């Protein structure tokens, strides 16, 4: 059955005139699967709502739709091994009951929370934890918009939205494997270099993904595609 689905999918992918990708990571996957180039336009992030707020507290935060590939379980297990560090877990989904059972002690389960509670925790956190391999990943950008650095898995869209320690204005650190020890090491690396991260740098980096930027780039993409269509249609009519 999968053979026929893949065949249909590949055929369908040839029909659009142009393809859009949410990140360069996605563009590479499109190229591999469909042998077609795509234009990268990063999704919009509400940087008008997610803004720096109260002073930082001695807490860490993770938030996600609780599904297996998000690997929130690894983040929780890592912090259970670091009892001197407090983690808040925000989210809901099929994995919620299992993740909740892993929490306790220094790991506080909050479950589903409205946007204002999420924003408050992102604003007050020392860092935001993100362990998924995402095509883009909105939450790490929302955290940075709140002036909060990110500790993220070093694959996927996060590598395009978070500036690592080697950058002139770093906004986070990466771990190279989705494992508990790797997350623990990354948290310790972050703590050692915490002075190099600033609210201003995180905010400035997040502003690259504003709604206004998305609207401008998407409009430009559509206008160029339409102009090309009109030109081709006119040339065919003349012939």
CSV table of C-alpha atoms in Angstrom, one decimal:
chain,number,residue,atom,x,y,z
A,1,UNK,CA,0.0,0.0,0.0
A,2,UNK,CA,2.8,2.4,0.9
A,3,UNK,CA,4.4,1.9,-2.5
A,4,UNK,CA,1.2,3.2,-4.2
A,5,UNK,CA,0.9,6.1,-1.8
A,6,UNK,CA,4.5,7.1,-2.4
A,7,UNK,CA,3.9,6.9,-6.2
A,8,UNK,CA,0.8,9.1,-6.0
A,9,UNK,CA,2.5,11.5,-3.7
A,10,UNK,CA,5.5,11.9,-6.0
A,11,UNK,CA,3.2,12.5,-9.0
A,12,UNK,CA,1.1,15.1,-7.0
A,13,UNK,CA,4.3,16.9,-6.0
A,14,UNK,CA,5.0,17.7,-9.7
A,15,UNK,CA,1.7,19.6,-10.1
A,16,UNK,CA,2.4,22.9,-8.2
A,17,UNK,CA,4.3,25.6,-10.1
A,18,UNK,CA,6.3,26.5,-7.0
A,19,UNK,CA,6.9,25.0,-3.6
A,20,UNK,CA,7.4,26.7,-0.2
A,21,UNK,CA,9.4,25.3,2.7
A,22,UNK,CA,9.2,26.4,6.3
A,23,UNK,CA,13.0,26.1,6.8
A,24,UNK,CA,16.1,25.1,5.0
A,25,UNK,CA,15.8,21.8,6.8
A,26,UNK,CA,12.4,21.2,5.2
A,27,UNK,CA,13.8,22.4,1.8
A,28,UNK,CA,16.4,19.7,1.9
A,29,UNK,CA,13.8,17.0,2.7
A,30,UNK,CA,11.6,18.3,-0.2
A,31,UNK,CA,14.6,18.1,-2.6
A,32,UNK,CA,15.4,14.6,-1.4
A,33,UNK,CA,11.8,13.3,-1.7
A,34,UNK,CA,10.6,15.1,-4.8
A,35,UNK,CA,13.8,16.3,-6.6
A,36,UNK,CA,12.4,19.8,-6.6
A,37,UNK,CA,13.7,23.1,-5.3
A,38,UNK,CA,11.6,25.2,-2.9
A,39,UNK,CA,11.6,28.7,-1.6
A,40,UNK,CA,12.2,29.1,2.2
A,41,UNK,CA,9.8,31.4,4.0
A,42,UNK,CA,10.0,30.9,7.8
A,43,UNK,CA,6.5,30.9,9.5
A,44,UNK,CA,5.3,33.9,11.4
A,45,UNK,CA,5.8,34.2,15.2
A,46,UNK,CA,3.7,36.6,17.3
A,47,UNK,CA,6.6,38.7,18.6
A,48,UNK,CA,4.1,41.4,19.5
A,49,UNK,CA,2.5,39.1,22.2
A,50,UNK,CA,5.6,37.2,23.3
A,51,UNK,CA,7.8,40.0,24.8
A,52,UNK,CA,10.2,40.3,27.7
A,53,UNK,CA,8.5,40.7,31.0
A,54,UNK,CA,9.2,40.1,34.7
A,55,UNK,CA,12.8,39.5,36.0
A,56,UNK,CA,14.2,36.1,35.5
A,57,UNK,CA,13.5,33.4,38.2
A,58,UNK,CA,15.6,30.3,39.0
A,59,UNK,CA,13.5,28.0,36.8
A,60,UNK,CA,13.6,26.2,33.5
A,61,UNK,CA,10.6,25.6,31.2
A,62,UNK,CA,9.6,23.1,28.5
A,63,UNK,CA,6.3,23.3,26.6
A,64,UNK,CA,5.0,21.2,23.7
A,65,UNK,CA,2.2,19.2,22.2
A,66,UNK,CA,2.8,16.0,24.1
A,67,UNK,CA,3.4,13.5,21.4
A,68,UNK,CA,6.2,10.9,21.2
A,69,UNK,CA,8.6,12.7,18.8
A,70,UNK,CA,8.7,15.8,21.0
A,71,UNK,CA,10.8,13.8,23.5
A,72,UNK,CA,9.6,15.8,26.5
A,73,UNK,CA,10.1,12.6,28.5
A,74,UNK,CA,13.9,12.9,28.0
A,75,UNK,CA,13.8,16.5,29.3
A,76,UNK,CA,11.9,15.4,32.4
A,77,UNK,CA,14.2,12.5,33.1
A,78,UNK,CA,17.3,14.7,32.7
A,79,UNK,CA,16.0,17.2,35.2
A,80,UNK,CA,15.1,14.5,37.7
A,81,UNK,CA,18.8,13.7,37.6
A,82,UNK,CA,19.6,17.4,38.4
A,83,UNK,CA,17.5,17.9,41.6
A,84,UNK,CA,19.1,21.4,42.2
A,85,UNK,CA,17.4,22.7,39.0
A,86,UNK,CA,13.6,23.3,38.8
A,87,UNK,CA,11.7,22.5,35.6
A,88,UNK,CA,8.1,23.4,34.7
A,89,UNK,CA,6.3,21.2,32.1
A,90,UNK,CA,3.5,22.8,30.1
A,91,UNK,CA,1.5,20.9,27.5
A,92,UNK,CA,-1.2,18.4,26.7
A,93,UNK,CA,-1.6,15.5,24.3
A,94,UNK,CA,-1.6,11.7,24.0
A,95,UNK,CA,1.6,11.4,26.1
A,96,UNK,CA,0.3,13.6,28.9
A,97,UNK,CA,-0.5,10.8,31.4
A,98,UNK,CA,2.9,9.2,30.9
A,99,UNK,CA,4.8,12.5,31.1
A,100,UNK,CA,2.9,13.4,34.3
A,101,UNK,CA,3.9,10.2,36.0
A,102,UNK,CA,7.6,11.0,35.3
A,103,UNK,CA,7.3,14.4,37.0
A,104,UNK,CA,7.8,15.1,40.7
A,105,UNK,CA,10.2,16.7,43.1
A,106,UNK,CA,12.0,19.4,41.2
A,107,UNK,CA,10.0,18.8,38.0
A,108,UNK,CA,6.6,20.5,38.2
A,109,UNK,CA,3.7,19.3,36.0
A,110,UNK,CA,1.4,22.1,34.8
A,111,UNK,CA,-0.3,20.4,31.9
A,112,UNK,CA,-2.4,22.5,29.5
A,113,UNK,CA,-2.2,26.2,30.2
A,114,UNK,CA,-3.6,29.3,28.4
A,115,UNK,CA,-1.3,31.6,26.4
A,116,UNK,CA,-0.9,34.1,29.2
A,117,UNK,CA,0.5,31.5,31.6
A,118,UNK,CA,2.8,30.1,29.0
A,119,UNK,CA,4.1,33.6,28.2
A,120,UNK,CA,4.6,34.3,31.9
A,121,UNK,CA,6.8,31.2,32.3
A,122,UNK,CA,8.7,31.9,29.1
A,123,UNK,CA,9.4,35.4,30.4
A,124,UNK,CA,10.7,34.2,33.8
A,125,UNK,CA,12.6,31.2,32.8
A,126,UNK,CA,16.4,31.0,32.7
A,127,UNK,CA,16.2,28.8,29.6
A,128,UNK,CA,13.6,26.9,27.5
A,129,UNK,CA,14.2,23.2,26.7
A,130,UNK,CA,13.4,21.8,23.3
A,131,UNK,CA,14.2,18.2,22.4
A,132,UNK,CA,12.3,17.6,19.1
A,133,UNK,CA,13.6,17.4,15.5
A,134,UNK,CA,11.1,19.9,14.0
A,135,UNK,CA,10.7,21.3,10.5
A,136,UNK,CA,10.7,24.8,12.1
A,137,UNK,CA,9.6,24.9,15.8
A,138,UNK,CA,7.5,28.0,16.9
A,139,UNK,CA,8.1,27.7,20.7
A,140,UNK,CA,11.8,28.2,20.7
A,141,UNK,CA,11.3,31.5,18.8
A,142,UNK,CA,8.5,32.5,21.2
A,143,UNK,CA,10.9,31.9,24.1
A,144,UNK,CA,13.6,34.0,22.5
A,145,UNK,CA,11.0,36.7,21.9
A,146,UNK,CA,10.5,36.7,25.6
A,147,UNK,CA,14.2,37.2,26.1
A,148,UNK,CA,14.9,33.6,27.1
A,149,UNK,CA,17.7,31.5,25.7
A,150,UNK,CA,17.0,28.0,24.3
A,151,UNK,CA,18.6,24.6,25.0
A,152,UNK,CA,17.7,22.6,21.9
A,153,UNK,CA,18.4,19.4,20.0
A,154,UNK,CA,20.9,20.4,17.3
A,155,UNK,CA,19.0,19.1,14.3
A,156,UNK,CA,16.0,20.5,12.3
A,157,UNK,CA,14.6,24.0,12.3
A,158,UNK,CA,16.1,24.9,15.7
A,159,UNK,CA,19.5,25.2,14.1
A,160,UNK,CA,18.1,28.1,12.0
A,161,UNK,CA,16.2,29.9,14.8
A,162,UNK,CA,18.7,29.6,17.6
A,163,UNK,CA,22.3,31.1,17.5
A,164,UNK,CA,24.8,28.7,19.3
A,165,UNK,CA,27.7,29.7,21.5
A,166,UNK,CA,30.0,30.1,18.6
A,167,UNK,CA,27.9,33.0,17.3
A,168,UNK,CA,28.7,36.6,18.1
A,169,UNK,CA,25.4,37.1,19.9
A,170,UNK,CA,24.4,33.6,21.1
A,171,UNK,CA,20.8,32.8,22.1
A,172,UNK,CA,21.2,29.2,23.1
A,173,UNK,CA,23.1,25.9,23.2
A,174,UNK,CA,22.6,22.6,21.3
A,175,UNK,CA,22.9,19.0,22.3
A,176,UNK,CA,23.9,16.5,19.7
A,177,UNK,CA,21.8,13.4,20.7
A,178,UNK,CA,18.3,12.9,22.0
A,179,UNK,CA,19.5,11.3,25.2
A,180,UNK,CA,19.2,12.1,28.9
A,181,UNK,CA,23.0,12.5,29.3
A,182,UNK,CA,23.3,14.8,26.3
A,183,UNK,CA,20.6,17.1,27.8
A,184,UNK,CA,22.2,17.1,31.2
A,185,UNK,CA,25.5,18.1,29.6
A,186,UNK,CA,23.9,20.9,27.6
A,187,UNK,CA,22.2,22.3,30.7
A,188,UNK,CA,25.6,22.4,32.5
A,189,UNK,CA,27.2,24.0,29.4
A,190,UNK,CA,24.5,26.6,29.4
A,191,UNK,CA,25.0,27.3,33.1
A,192,UNK,CA,28.7,27.7,32.7
A,193,UNK,CA,28.3,30.2,29.8
A,194,UNK,CA,25.1,31.9,31.1
A,195,UNK,CA,26.8,35.3,31.2
A,196,UNK,CA,27.1,35.3,27.4
A,197,UNK,CA,23.3,35.2,26.9
A,198,UNK,CA,21.3,38.4,27.0
A,199,UNK,CA,17.6,39.3,26.8
A,200,UNK,CA,18.4,41.8,24.1
A,201,UNK,CA,20.2,39.3,21.9
A,202,UNK,CA,17.4,36.7,22.3
A,203,UNK,CA,14.7,39.3,21.5
A,204,UNK,CA,16.6,40.7,18.4
A,205,UNK,CA,17.0,37.2,17.0
A,206,UNK,CA,13.3,36.4,17.5
A,207,UNK,CA,12.3,39.5,15.6
A,208,UNK,CA,13.7,38.0,12.4
A,209,UNK,CA,10.6,35.8,12.4
A,210,UNK,CA,7.9,38.5,12.9
A,211,UNK,CA,4.4,38.4,11.4
A,212,UNK,CA,5.3,41.6,9.3
A,213,UNK,CA,8.4,39.9,7.9
A,214,UNK,CA,6.3,36.8,6.9
A,215,UNK,CA,3.6,38.9,5.3
A,216,UNK,CA,6.2,40.8,3.3
A,217,UNK,CA,8.0,37.7,2.1
A,218,UNK,CA,4.9,35.8,1.3
A,219,UNK,CA,3.4,38.7,-0.7
A,220,UNK,CA,6.6,39.0,-2.6
A,221,UNK,CA,6.6,35.3,-3.4
A,222,UNK,CA,3.0,35.4,-4.6
A,223,UNK,CA,3.5,38.5,-6.7
A,224,UNK,CA,6.6,37.0,-8.4
A,225,UNK,CA,4.7,33.8,-9.1
A,226,UNK,CA,1.7,35.6,-10.5
A,227,UNK,CA,3.9,37.8,-12.7
A,228,UNK,CA,5.6,34.7,-14.1
A,229,UNK,CA,2.2,33.1,-14.8
A,230,UNK,CA,1.0,36.2,-16.6
A,231,UNK,CA,4.1,36.5,-18.7
A,232,UNK,CA,3.9,32.8,-19.7
A,233,UNK,CA,0.2,33.1,-20.5
A,234,UNK,CA,0.8,36.2,-22.6
A,235,UNK,CA,3.7,34.6,-24.5
A,236,UNK,CA,1.5,31.5,-25.3
A,237,UNK,CA,-1.4,33.7,-26.5
A,238,UNK,CA,0.9,35.6,-28.8
A,239,UNK,CA,2.3,32.4,-30.2
